[in-house]
Coordinates of N, CA and C in Angstrom, one line a residue:
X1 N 99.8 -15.9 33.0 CA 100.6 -15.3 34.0 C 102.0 -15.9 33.9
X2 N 103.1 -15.1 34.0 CA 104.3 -15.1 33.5 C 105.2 -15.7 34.9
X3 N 105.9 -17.0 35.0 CA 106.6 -17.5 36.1 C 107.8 -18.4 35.8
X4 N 108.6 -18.0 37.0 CA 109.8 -18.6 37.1 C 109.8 -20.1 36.5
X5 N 108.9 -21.3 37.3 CA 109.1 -22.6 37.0 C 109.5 -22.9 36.0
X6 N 110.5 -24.0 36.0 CA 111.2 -24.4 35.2 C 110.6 -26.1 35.4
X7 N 109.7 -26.2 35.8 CA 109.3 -27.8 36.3 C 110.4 -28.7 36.5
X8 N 111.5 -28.5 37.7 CA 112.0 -29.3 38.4 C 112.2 -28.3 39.8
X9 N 111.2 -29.0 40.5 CA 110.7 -28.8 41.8 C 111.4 -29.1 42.9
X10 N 112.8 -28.8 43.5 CA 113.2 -29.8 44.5 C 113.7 -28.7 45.3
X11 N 113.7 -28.3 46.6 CA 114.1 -27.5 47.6 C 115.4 -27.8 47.9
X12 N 115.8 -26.7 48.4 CA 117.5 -27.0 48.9 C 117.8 -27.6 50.3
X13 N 118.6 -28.0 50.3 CA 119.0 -28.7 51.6 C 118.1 -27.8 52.9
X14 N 118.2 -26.7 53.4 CA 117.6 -26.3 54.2 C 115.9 -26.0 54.0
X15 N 115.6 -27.0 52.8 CA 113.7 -26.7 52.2 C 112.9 -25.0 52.9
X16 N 113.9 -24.4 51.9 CA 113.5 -22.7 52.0 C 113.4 -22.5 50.3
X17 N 114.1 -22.7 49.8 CA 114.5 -22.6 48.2 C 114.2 -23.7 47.2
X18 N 113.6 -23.5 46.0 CA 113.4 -24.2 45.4 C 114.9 -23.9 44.2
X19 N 115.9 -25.4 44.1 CA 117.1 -25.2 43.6 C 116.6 -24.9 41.9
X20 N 115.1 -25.3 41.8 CA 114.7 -24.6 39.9 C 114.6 -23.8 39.3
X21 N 113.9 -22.7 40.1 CA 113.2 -21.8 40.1 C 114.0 -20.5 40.3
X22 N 114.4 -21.3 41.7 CA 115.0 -20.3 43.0 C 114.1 -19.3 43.6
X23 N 112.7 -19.0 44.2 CA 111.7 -18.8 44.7 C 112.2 -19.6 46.0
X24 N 111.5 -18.5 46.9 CA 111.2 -19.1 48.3 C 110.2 -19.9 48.6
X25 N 110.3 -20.8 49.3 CA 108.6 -21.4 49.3 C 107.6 -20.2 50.2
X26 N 107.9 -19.2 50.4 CA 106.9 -18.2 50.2 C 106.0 -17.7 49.0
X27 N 107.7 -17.5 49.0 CA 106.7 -17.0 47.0 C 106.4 -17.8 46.1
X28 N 106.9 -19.1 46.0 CA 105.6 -20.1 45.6 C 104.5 -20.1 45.9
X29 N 104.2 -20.0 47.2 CA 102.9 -20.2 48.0 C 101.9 -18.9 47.3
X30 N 102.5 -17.7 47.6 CA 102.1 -16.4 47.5 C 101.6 -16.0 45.9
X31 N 102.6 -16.8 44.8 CA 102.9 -16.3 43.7 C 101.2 -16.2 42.9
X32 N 100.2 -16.8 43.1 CA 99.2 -16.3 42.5 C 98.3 -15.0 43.1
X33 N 98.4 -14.6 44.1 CA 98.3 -13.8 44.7 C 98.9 -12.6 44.6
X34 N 100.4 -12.8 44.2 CA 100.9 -11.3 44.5 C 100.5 -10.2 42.8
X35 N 100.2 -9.5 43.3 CA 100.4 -8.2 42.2 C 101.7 -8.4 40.7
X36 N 101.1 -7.8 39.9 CA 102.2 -7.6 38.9 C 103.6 -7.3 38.8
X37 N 103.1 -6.5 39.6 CA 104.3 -5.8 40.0 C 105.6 -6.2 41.2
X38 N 104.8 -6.7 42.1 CA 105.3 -8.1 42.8 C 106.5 -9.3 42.4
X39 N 105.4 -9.9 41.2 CA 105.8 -10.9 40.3 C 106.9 -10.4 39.5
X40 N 106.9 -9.4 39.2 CA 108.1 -8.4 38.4 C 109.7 -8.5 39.0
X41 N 109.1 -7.9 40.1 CA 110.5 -8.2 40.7 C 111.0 -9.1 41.3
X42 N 110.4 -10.0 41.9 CA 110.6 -11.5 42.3 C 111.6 -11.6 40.5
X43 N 110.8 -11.6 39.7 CA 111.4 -12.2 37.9 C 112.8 -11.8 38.2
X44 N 112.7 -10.3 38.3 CA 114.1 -9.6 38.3 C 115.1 -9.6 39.2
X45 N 114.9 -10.2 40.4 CA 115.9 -10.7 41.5 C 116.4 -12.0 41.0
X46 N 115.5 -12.8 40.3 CA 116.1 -14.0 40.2 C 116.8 -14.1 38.8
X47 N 116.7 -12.9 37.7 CA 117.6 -12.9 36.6 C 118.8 -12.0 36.9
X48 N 118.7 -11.5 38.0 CA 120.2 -11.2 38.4 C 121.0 -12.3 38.9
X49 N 120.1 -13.1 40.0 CA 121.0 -14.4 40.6 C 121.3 -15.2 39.4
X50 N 120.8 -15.5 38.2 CA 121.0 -16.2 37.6 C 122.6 -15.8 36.5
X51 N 122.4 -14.5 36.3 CA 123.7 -13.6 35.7 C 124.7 -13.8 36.6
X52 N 124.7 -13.8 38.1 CA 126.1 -13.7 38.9 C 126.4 -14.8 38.9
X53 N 125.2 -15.9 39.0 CA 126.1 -17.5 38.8 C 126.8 -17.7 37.8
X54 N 126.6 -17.3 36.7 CA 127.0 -17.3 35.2 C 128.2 -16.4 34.8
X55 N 128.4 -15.8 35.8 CA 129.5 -14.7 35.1 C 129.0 -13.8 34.3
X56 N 127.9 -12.9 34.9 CA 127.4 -11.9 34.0 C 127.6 -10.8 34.4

């Protein structure tokens, strides 16, 4: 099963966000549970955030 972790686990100041991953601690919680398709786009939300921090 295909996931975000990058194994450095640490929440953001307000412990909603993991600063590694960037997953909510929902969808941590959720993430073996949810559908493929789910997991897809959770992937694809967070490789856009990752392009706008970057200047993509």
């Amino acid at each position: 099963m295909e996931s975000p972790c990058v194994n450095i686990c640490k929440l953001d100041k307000a412990g909603r966000t993991c600063t590694g991953c960037g997953r909510t601690t929902e969808e941590i919680a959720r993430w073996r549970g949810m559908s493929k398709a789910q997991r897809q786009a959770i992937m694809e939300r967070l490789k856009r955030s990752r392009d706008e921090r970057n200047g993509r």
